[in-house]
Amino acid sequence: MRFSRRSGKTIIQVVTSGGSGMGNTSMELAPSCPGAELKERKRFDANVSLGELKEWYKKLKL
């Protein structure tokens, strides 16, 4: 991932998966976005409902 302007950006890693985790995603992503704030990541099951996503999003308070 490449950003032309990283400073001041907020990055939230969100994935859906049938079983695998997120591994080292945060560690590997960080060097490519210096100056950005990496928020806590979230993995949802592949069958996540829209309601669950909305509830999680509201808790972010962005």
XYZ file of C-alpha atoms in Angstrom:
62
model
C 0.000 0.000 0.000
C 1.314 3.429 -0.858
C -0.013 6.779 0.229
C 1.092 10.032 -1.282
C 0.187 11.868 1.939
C 0.414 9.733 5.056
C 0.893 12.246 7.810
C -2.268 12.807 9.808
C -4.136 9.871 8.276
C -5.924 7.275 10.392
C -5.754 3.686 9.194
C -8.071 1.027 10.566
C -7.434 -2.497 9.387
C -10.691 -4.391 8.899
C -10.919 -7.858 7.409
C -13.437 -10.626 7.036
C -12.268 -14.195 7.140
C -13.611 -17.700 7.250
C -10.918 -18.784 9.660
C -7.508 -17.206 9.261
C -6.202 -14.426 11.479
C -4.464 -11.178 10.612
C -0.933 -12.395 11.259
C 1.751 -9.712 11.051
C -0.349 -7.272 9.053
C 0.165 -4.319 11.417
C 3.898 -4.835 11.649
C 4.210 -5.113 7.872
C 1.900 -2.169 7.167
C 3.491 0.353 9.543
C 6.660 1.096 7.499
C 4.596 1.942 4.418
C 2.565 4.628 6.166
C 4.853 6.796 8.319
C 3.083 9.654 10.023
C -0.255 7.844 10.014
C -2.051 6.599 13.094
C -2.707 2.854 13.001
C -5.803 2.123 15.057
C -6.659 -1.195 16.633
C -7.356 -3.762 13.965
C -10.486 -5.883 13.737
C -11.210 -9.250 12.181
C -14.801 -10.260 11.573
C -16.121 -13.674 10.623
C -16.977 -14.038 6.952
C -20.699 -14.014 7.774
C -20.662 -10.763 9.783
C -23.932 -8.858 9.646
C -24.309 -5.244 8.632
C -25.642 -4.541 12.116
C -22.467 -5.900 13.739
C -20.317 -3.756 11.463
C -22.334 -0.639 12.234
C -22.156 -1.301 15.982
C -18.381 -1.698 15.826
C -18.025 1.422 13.672
C -20.008 3.549 16.143
C -17.637 2.500 18.922
C -14.672 3.924 16.979
C -15.894 7.493 17.550
C -14.103 8.909 14.536
